[in-house]
Tab-separated table of C-alpha atoms and ligand atoms in Angstrom:
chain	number	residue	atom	x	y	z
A	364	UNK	CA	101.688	86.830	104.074
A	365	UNK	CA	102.027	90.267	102.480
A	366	UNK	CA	99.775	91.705	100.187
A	367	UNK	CA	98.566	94.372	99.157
A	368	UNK	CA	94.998	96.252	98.167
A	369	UNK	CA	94.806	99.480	98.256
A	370	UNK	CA	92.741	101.123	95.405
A	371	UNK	CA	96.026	103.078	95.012
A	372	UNK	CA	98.126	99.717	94.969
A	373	UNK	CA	101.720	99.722	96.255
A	374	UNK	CA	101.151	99.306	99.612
A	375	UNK	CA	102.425	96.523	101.348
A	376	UNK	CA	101.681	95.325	104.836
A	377	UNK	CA	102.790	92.556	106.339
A	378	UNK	CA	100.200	89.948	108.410
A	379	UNK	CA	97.443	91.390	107.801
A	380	UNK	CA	93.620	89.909	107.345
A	381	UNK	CA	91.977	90.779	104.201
A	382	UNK	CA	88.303	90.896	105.026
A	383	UNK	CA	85.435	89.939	102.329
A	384	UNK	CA	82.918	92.501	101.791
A	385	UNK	CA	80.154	91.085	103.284
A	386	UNK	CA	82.338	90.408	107.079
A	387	UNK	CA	83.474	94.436	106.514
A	388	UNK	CA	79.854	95.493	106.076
A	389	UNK	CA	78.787	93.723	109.062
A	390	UNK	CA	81.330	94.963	111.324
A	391	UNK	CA	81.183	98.396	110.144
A	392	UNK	CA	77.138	98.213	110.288
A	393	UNK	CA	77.000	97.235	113.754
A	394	UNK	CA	79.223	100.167	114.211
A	395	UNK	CA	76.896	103.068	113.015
A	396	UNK	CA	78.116	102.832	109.113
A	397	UNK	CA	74.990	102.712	107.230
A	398	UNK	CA	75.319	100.317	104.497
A	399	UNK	CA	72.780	97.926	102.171
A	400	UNK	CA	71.167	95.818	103.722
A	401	UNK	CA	72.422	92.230	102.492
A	402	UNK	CA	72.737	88.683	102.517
A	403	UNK	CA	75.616	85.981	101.663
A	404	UNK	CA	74.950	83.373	99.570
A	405	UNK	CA	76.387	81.099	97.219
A	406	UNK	CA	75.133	79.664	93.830
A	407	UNK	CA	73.792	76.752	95.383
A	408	UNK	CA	72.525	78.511	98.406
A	409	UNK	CA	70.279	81.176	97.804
A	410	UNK	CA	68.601	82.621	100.562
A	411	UNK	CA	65.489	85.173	100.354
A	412	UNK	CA	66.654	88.546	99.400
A	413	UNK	CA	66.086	91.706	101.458
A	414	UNK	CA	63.604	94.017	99.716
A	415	UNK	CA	61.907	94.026	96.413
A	416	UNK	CA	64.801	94.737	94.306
A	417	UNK	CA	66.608	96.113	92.307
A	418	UNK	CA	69.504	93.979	93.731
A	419	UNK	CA	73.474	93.727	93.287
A	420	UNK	CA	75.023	90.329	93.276
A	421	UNK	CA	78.725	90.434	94.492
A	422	UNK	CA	81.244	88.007	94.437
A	423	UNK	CA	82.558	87.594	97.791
A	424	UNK	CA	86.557	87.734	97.295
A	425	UNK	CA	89.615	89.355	98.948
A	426	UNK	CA	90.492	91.602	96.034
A	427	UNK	CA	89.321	94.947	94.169
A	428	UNK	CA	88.359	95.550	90.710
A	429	UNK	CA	85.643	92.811	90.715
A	430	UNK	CA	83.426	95.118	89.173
A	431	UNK	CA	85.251	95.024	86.264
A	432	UNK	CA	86.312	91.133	86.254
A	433	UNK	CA	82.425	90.703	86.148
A	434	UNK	CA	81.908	89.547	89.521
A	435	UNK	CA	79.371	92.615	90.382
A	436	UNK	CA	76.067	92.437	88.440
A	437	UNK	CA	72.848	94.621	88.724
A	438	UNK	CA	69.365	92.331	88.522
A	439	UNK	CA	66.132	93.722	88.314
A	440	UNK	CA	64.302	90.536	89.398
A	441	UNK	CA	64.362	87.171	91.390
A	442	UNK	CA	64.481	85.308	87.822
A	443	UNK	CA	67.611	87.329	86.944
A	444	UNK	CA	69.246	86.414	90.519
A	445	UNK	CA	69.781	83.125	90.092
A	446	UNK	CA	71.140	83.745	86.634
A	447	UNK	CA	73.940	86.296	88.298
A	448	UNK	CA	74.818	84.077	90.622
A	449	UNK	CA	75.566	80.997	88.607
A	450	UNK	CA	77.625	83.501	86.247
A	451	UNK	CA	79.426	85.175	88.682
A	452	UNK	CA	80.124	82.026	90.793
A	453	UNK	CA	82.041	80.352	87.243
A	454	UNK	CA	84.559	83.241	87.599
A	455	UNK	CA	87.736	83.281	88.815
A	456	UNK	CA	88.834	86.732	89.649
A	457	UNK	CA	92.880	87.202	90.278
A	458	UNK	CA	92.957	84.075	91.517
A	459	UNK	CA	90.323	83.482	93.662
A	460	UNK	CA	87.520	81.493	92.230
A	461	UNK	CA	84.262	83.043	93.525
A	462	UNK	CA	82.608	80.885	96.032
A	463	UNK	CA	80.317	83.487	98.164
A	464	UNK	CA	78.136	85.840	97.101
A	465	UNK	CA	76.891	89.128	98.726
A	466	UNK	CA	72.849	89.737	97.577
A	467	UNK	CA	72.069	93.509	98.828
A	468	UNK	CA	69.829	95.830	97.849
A	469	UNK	CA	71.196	97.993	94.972
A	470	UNK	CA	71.344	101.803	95.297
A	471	UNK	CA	69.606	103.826	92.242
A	472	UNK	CA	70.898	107.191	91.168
A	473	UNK	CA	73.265	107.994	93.188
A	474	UNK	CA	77.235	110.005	92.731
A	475	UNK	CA	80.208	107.746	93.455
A	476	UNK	CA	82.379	109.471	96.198
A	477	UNK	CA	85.676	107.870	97.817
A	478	UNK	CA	86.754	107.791	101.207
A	479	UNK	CA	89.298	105.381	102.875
A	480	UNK	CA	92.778	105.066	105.267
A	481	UNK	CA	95.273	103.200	104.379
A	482	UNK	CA	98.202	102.570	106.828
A	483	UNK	CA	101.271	104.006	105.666
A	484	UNK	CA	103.952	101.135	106.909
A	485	UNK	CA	107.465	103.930	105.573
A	486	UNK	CA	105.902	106.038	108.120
A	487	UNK	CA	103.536	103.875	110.649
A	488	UNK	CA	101.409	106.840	109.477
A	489	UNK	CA	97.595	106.420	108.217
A	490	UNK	CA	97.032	107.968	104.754
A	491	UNK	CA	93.310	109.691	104.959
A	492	UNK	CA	92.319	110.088	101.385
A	493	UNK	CA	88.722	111.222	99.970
A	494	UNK	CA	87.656	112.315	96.296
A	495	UNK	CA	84.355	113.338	94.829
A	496	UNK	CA	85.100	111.303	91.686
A	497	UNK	CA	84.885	107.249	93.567
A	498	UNK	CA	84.310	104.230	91.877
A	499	UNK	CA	85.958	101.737	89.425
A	500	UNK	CA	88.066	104.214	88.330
A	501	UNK	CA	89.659	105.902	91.179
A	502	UNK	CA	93.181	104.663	90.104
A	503	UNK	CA	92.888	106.397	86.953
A	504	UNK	CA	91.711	109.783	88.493
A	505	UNK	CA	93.935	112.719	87.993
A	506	UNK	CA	96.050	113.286	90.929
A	507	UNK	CA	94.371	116.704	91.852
A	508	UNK	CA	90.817	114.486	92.474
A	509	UNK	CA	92.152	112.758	95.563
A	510	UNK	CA	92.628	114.255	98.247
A	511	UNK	CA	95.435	113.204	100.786
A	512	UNK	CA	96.563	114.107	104.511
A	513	UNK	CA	98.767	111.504	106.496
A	514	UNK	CA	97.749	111.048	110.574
A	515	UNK	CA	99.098	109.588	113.627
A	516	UNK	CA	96.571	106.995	114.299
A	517	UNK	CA	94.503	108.458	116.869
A	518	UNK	CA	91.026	110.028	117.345
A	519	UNK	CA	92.058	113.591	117.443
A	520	UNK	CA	94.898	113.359	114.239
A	521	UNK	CA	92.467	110.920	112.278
A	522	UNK	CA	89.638	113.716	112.400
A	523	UNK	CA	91.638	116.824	111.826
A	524	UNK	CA	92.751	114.781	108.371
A	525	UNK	CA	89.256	113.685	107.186
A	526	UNK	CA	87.972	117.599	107.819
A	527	UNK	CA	90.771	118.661	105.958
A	528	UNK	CA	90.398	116.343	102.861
A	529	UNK	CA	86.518	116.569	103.348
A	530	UNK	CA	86.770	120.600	103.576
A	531	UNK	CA	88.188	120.391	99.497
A	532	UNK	CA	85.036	118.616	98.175
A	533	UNK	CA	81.396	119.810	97.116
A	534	UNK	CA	79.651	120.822	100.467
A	535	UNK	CA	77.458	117.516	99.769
A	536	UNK	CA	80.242	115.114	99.028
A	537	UNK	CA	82.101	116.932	101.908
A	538	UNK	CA	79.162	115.803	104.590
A	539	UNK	CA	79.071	112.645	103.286
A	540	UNK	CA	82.744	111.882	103.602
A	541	UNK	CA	83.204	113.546	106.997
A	542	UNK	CA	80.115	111.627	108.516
A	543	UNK	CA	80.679	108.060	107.006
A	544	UNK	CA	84.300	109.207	107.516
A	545	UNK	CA	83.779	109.541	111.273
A	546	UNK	CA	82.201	105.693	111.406
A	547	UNK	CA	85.224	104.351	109.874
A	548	UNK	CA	88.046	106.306	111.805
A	549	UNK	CA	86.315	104.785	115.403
A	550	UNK	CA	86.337	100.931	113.902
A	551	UNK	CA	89.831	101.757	112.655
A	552	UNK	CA	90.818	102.424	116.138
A	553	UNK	CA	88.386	99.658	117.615
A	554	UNK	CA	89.291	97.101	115.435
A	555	UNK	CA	93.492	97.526	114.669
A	556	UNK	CA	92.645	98.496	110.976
A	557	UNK	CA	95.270	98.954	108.278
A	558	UNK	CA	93.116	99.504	105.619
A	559	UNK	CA	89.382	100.928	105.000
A	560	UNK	CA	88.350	102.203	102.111
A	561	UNK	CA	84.674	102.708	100.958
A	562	UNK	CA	84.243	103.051	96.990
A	563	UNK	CA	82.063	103.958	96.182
A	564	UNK	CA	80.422	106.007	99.205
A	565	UNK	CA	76.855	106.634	96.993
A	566	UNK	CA	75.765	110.296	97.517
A	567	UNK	CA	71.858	110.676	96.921
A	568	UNK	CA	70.612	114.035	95.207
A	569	UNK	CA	68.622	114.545	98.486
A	570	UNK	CA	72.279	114.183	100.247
A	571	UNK	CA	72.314	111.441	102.140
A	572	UNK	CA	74.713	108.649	101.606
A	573	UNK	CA	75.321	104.823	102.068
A	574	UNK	CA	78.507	102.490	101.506
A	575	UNK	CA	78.021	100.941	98.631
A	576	UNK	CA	81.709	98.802	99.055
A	577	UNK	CA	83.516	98.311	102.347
A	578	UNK	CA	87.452	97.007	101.985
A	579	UNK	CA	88.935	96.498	105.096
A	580	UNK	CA	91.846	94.804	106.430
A	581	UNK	CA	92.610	93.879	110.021
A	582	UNK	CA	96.232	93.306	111.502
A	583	UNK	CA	96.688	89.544	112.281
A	584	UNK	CA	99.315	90.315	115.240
A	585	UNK	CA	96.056	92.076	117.485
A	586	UNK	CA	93.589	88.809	117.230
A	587	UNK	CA	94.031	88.392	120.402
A	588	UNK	CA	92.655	91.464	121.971
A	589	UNK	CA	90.081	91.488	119.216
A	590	UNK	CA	87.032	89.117	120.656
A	591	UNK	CA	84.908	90.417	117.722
A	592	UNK	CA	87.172	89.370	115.034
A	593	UNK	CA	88.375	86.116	116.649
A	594	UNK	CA	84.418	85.327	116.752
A	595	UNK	CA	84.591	86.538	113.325
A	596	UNK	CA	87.129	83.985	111.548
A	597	UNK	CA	85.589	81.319	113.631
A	598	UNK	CA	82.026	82.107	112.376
A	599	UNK	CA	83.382	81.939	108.881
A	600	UNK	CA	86.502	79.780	109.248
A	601	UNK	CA	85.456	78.379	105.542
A	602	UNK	CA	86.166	82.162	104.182
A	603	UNK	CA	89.552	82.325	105.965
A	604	UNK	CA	91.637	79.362	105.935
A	605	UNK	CA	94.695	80.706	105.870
A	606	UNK	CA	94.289	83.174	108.962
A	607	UNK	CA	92.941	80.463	110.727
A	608	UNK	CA	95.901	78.071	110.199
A	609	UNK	CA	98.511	80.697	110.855
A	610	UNK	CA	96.203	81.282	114.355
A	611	UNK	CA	95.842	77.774	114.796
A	612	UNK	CA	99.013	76.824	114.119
A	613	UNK	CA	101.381	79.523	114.848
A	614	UNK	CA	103.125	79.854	111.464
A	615	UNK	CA	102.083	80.541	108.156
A	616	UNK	CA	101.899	78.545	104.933
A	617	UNK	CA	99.825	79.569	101.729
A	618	UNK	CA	99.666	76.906	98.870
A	619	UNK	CA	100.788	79.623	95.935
A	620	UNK	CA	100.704	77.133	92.981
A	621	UNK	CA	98.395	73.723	93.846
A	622	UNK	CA	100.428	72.604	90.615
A	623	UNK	CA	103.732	73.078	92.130
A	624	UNK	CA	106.820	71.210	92.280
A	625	UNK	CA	109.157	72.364	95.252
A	626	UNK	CA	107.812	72.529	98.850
A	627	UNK	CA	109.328	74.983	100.824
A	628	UNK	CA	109.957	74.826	104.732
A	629	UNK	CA	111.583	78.601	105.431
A	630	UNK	CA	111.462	80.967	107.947
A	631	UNK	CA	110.939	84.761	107.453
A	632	UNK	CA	108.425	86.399	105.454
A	633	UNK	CA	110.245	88.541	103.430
A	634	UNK	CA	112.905	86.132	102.585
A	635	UNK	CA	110.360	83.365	102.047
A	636	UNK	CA	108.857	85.871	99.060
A	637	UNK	CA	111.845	86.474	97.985
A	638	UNK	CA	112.860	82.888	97.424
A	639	UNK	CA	109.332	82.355	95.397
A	640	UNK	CA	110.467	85.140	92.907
A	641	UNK	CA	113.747	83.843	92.674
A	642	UNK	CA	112.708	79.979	91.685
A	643	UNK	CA	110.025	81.659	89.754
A	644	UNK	CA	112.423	83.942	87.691
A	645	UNK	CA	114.644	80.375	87.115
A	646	UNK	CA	111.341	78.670	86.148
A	647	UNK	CA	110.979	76.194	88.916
A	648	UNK	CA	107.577	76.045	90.531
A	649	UNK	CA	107.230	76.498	93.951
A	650	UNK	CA	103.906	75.003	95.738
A	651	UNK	CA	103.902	77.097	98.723
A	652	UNK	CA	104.712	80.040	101.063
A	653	UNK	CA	105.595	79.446	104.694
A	654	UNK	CA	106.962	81.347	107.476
A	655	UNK	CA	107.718	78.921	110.117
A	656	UNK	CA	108.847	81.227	112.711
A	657	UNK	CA	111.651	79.217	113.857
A	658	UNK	CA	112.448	81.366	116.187
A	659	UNK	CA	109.222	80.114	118.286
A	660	UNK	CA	109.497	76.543	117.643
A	661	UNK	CA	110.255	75.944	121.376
A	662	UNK	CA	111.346	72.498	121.138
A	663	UNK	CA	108.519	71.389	119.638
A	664	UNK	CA	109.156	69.650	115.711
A	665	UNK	CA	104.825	70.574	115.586
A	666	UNK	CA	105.321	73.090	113.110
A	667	UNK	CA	107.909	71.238	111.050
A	668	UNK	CA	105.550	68.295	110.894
A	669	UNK	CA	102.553	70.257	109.720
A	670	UNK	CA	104.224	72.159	107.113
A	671	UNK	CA	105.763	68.928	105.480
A	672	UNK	CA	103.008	67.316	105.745
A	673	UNK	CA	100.886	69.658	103.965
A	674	UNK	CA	103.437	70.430	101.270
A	675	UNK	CA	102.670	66.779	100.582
A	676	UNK	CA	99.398	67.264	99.668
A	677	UNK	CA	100.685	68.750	96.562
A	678	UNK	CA	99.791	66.261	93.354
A	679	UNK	CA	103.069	67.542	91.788
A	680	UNK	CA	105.654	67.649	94.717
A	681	UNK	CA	109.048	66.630	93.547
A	682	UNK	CA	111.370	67.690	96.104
A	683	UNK	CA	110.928	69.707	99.785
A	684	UNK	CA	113.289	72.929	100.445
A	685	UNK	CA	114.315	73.346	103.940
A	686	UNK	CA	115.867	76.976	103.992
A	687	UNK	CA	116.784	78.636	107.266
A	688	UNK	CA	118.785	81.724	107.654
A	689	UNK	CA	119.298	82.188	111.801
A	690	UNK	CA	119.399	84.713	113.650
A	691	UNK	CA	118.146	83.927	117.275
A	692	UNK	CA	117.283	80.467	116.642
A	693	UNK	CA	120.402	77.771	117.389
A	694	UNK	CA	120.792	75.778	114.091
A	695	UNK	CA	121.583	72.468	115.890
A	696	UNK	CA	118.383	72.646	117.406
A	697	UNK	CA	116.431	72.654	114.495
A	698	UNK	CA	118.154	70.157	112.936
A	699	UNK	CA	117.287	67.874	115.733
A	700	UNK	CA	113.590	69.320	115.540
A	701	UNK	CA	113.595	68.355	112.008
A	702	UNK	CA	114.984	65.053	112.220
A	703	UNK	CA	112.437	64.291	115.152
A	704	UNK	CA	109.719	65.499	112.660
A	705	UNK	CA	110.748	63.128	109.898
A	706	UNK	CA	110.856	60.306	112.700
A	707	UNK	CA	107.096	61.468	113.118
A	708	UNK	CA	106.111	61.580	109.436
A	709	UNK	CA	107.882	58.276	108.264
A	710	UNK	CA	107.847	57.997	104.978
A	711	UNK	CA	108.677	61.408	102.789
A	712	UNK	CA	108.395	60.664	99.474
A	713	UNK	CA	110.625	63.249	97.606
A	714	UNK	CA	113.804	64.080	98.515
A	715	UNK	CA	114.823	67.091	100.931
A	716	UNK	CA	117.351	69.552	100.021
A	717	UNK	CA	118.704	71.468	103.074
A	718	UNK	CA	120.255	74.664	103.499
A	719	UNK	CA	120.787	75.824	107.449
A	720	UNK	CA	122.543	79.063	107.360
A	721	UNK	CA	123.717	81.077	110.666
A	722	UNK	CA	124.114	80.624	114.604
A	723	UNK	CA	125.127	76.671	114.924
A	724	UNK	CA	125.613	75.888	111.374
A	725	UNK	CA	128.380	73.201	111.469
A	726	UNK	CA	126.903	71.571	114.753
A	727	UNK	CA	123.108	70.926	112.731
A	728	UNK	CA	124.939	69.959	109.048
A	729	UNK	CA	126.867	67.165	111.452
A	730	UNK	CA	123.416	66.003	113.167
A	731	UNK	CA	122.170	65.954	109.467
A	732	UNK	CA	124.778	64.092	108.038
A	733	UNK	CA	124.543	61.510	110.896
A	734	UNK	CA	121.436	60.412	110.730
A	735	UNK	CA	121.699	58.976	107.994
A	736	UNK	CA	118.577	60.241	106.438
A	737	UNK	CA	120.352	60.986	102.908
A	738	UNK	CA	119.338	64.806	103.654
A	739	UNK	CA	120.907	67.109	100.225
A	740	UNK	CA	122.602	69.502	102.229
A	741	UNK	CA	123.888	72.968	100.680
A	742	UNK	CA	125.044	75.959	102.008
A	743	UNK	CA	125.076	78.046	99.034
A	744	UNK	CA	121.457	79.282	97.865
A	745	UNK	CA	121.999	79.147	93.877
A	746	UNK	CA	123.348	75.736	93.939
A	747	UNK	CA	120.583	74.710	96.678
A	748	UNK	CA	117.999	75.986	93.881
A	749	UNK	CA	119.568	73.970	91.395
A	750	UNK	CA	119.018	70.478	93.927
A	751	UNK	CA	115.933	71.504	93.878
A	752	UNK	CA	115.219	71.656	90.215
A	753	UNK	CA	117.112	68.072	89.616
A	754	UNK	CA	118.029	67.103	93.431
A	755	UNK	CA	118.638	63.270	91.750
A	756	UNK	CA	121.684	64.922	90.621
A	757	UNK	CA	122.659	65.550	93.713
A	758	UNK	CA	124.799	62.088	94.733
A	759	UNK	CA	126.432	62.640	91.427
B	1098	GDP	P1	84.871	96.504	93.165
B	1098	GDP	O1	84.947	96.652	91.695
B	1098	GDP	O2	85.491	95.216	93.636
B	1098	GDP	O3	85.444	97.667	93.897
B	1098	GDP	O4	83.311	96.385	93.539
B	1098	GDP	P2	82.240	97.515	93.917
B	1098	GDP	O5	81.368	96.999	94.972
B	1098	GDP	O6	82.909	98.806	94.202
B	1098	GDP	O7	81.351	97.652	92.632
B	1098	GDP	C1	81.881	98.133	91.414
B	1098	GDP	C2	80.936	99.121	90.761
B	1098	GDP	O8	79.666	98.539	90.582
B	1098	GDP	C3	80.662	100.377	91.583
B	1098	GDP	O9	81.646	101.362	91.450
B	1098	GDP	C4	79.328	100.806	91.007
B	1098	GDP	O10	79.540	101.539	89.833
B	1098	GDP	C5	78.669	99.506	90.675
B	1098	GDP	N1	77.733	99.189	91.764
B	1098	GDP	C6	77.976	98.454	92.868
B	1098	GDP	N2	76.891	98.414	93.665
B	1098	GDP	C7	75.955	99.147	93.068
B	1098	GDP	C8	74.604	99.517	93.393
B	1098	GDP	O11	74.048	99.170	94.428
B	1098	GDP	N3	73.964	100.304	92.519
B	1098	GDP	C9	74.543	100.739	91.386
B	1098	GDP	N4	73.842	101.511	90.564
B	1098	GDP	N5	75.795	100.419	91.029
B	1098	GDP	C10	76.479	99.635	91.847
B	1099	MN	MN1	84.790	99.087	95.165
């Protein structure tokens, strides 16, 4: 699925892991980044703190700007902890109710720098960026406080662009940024990185520093010459459903609206997005993303039998969407695949509206039509919405 998370926003990168706080910190701790020491918990769940405290409480959830959704509270003692945690464990920040919780020690006193890379997908370029003015509100920073250079993604490009953005900062800040800069460029290349971005990187008076927030995002397509992270998601398959179905499954589906209506079997990841902001805009509700990969179906109607049958786990389904524009993969084939699937399933509930597009077209609309499952076949991708908003209609 694509999404995006930069502190700057607007970039988009496609299969990629979003990592929770508390997995970045460990990673990049084991790897020479020196950050609070911590522990997860959850409200119910609340294992002995590190330290004496001051702590942080943290909710534990793929996005940024939980510090000012609430989900990041100082407490000065263990009475207060539990309180923060049951607070910030009601919340529901952009979507993601908080169910973990990251208890570290807090850092007194200290400047708010900003140092991260960002993978620029226009150019395949990484975007090293750095400012002496981090925290909550980087995005609101004047243009002249952030400091840019864009690197090929090695060792040698990588460094030359953090000295260079370092070199226009206070000779503190600029230590700071190039050392816990240095930590972070050598998991970036470890680890397939596309984004890491520490904000705030606290500066002491006495100059040292510690990360104070790790973002970082891993690319989905290296899992599998990435041991650590594949131990990783398993570890904490609870955090990371959806990386561990597309692994587990080969294709990828994301409930988007539990309440929706329209479950959607489609192919592509762009296109599938696209077709979610289209019903959307027409004010249909669809329940779920999916990429199916079609073209990697190999015979096998597993996929097709999956995604149905978790698109029927939605309270509200009224009607399945099979759209599949094809390229590569033969269109009588799939038909077949997903006729054998339905054979598999028995009874589906709602009716399916069917649009098969491309290589083989005729050939899988005539398998369709044969089988006499009363499929709602449509070529034409307006009118297919408009099955799916009243597909009763549709014998009419
Ligand atoms: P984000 O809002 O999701 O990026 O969460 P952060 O972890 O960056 O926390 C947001 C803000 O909370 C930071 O910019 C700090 O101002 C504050 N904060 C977080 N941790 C600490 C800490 O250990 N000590 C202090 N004093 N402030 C903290
Ligand atoms: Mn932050």
């Amino acid at each position: 699925m694509q999404r995006c998370r930069s502190a700057f926003g607007s970039i988009t990168v496609e299969a990629t892991i979003l990592l929770l706080e508390h997995d970045a910190k460990m990673l990049l701790g084991a790897r020479g980044l020196t950050v609070p020491e911590g522990v997860l918990a959850a409200a119910d769940t609340m294992p002995e703190p590190t330290g004496d405290g001051p702590w942080v409480v943290k909710a534990q959830v793929p996005v940024g700007g939980r510090g000012k959704a609430g989900g990041v509270c100082v407490v000065q003692d263990r009475a207060g902890l539990q309180e923060a945690a049951d607070a910030i464990c009601a919340l529901t920040i952009k979507g993601f109710p908080v169910r973990e919780l990251r208890i570290e020690e807090a850092v007194p006193d200290a400047t708010e720098l900003y140092v991260g890379l960002v993978l620029d997908p226009a150019t395949a370029e990484v975007v090293v960026m750095a400012s002496a003015e981090g925290g909550v509100e980087i995005e609101a920073q004047a243009e002249t406080a952030i400091h840019r250079r864009w690197a090929r993604p090695d060792e040698a490009s990588l460094t030359a662009a953090l000295a260079e953005v370092a070199g226009a900062l206070p000779p503190n800040a600029a230590r700071a940024v190039t050392e816990a800069g240095a930590r972070i460029v050598a998991a970036w290349l470890d680890l397939d990185a596309t984004l890491i971005e520490l904000n705030p990187l606290f500066l002491r008076a006495d100059g040292s520093w510690i990360a104070g927030d790790v973002r970082m995002d891993v690319d989905e397509g290296a899992l599998p010459r990435q041991p650590g992270l594949t131990a990783l998601l398993d570890d904490r398959a609870a955090a990371y459903p959806e990386a561990i179905f597309k692994r587990d499954n080969g294709f990828d589906l994301v409930v988007v609206d539990p309440e929706g209506e329209i479950g959607l079997v489609t192919t592509g990841a762009g296109l599938s997005m696209q077709l979610i902001d289209e019903m959307t805009a027409r004010g249909l509700k669809p329940y779920n993303f999916c990429d199916i990969r079609s073209g990697g179906m190999r015979g096998d109607p597993a996929r097709l039998v999956e995604n149905i049958r978790r698109v029927l786990e939605g309270p509200n389904l009224k009607c399945i969407l099979v759209n599949i524009f094809a390229g590569i993969t033969e269109l009588g084939e799939f038909a077949g695949l997903l006729l054998k699937a339905l054979d598999e399933l028995g009874e589906v509930p709602v009716p399916l509206v069917v649009r098969l597009v491309g290589n083989g077209q005729d050939r899988a609309d005539a398998i369709l039509r044969a089988s006499g499952r009363g499929l709602i076949l449509e070529r034409d991708l307006d009118r297919a919405i408009s099955l799916c908003a009243a597909p009763e209609v549709a014998d009419a």
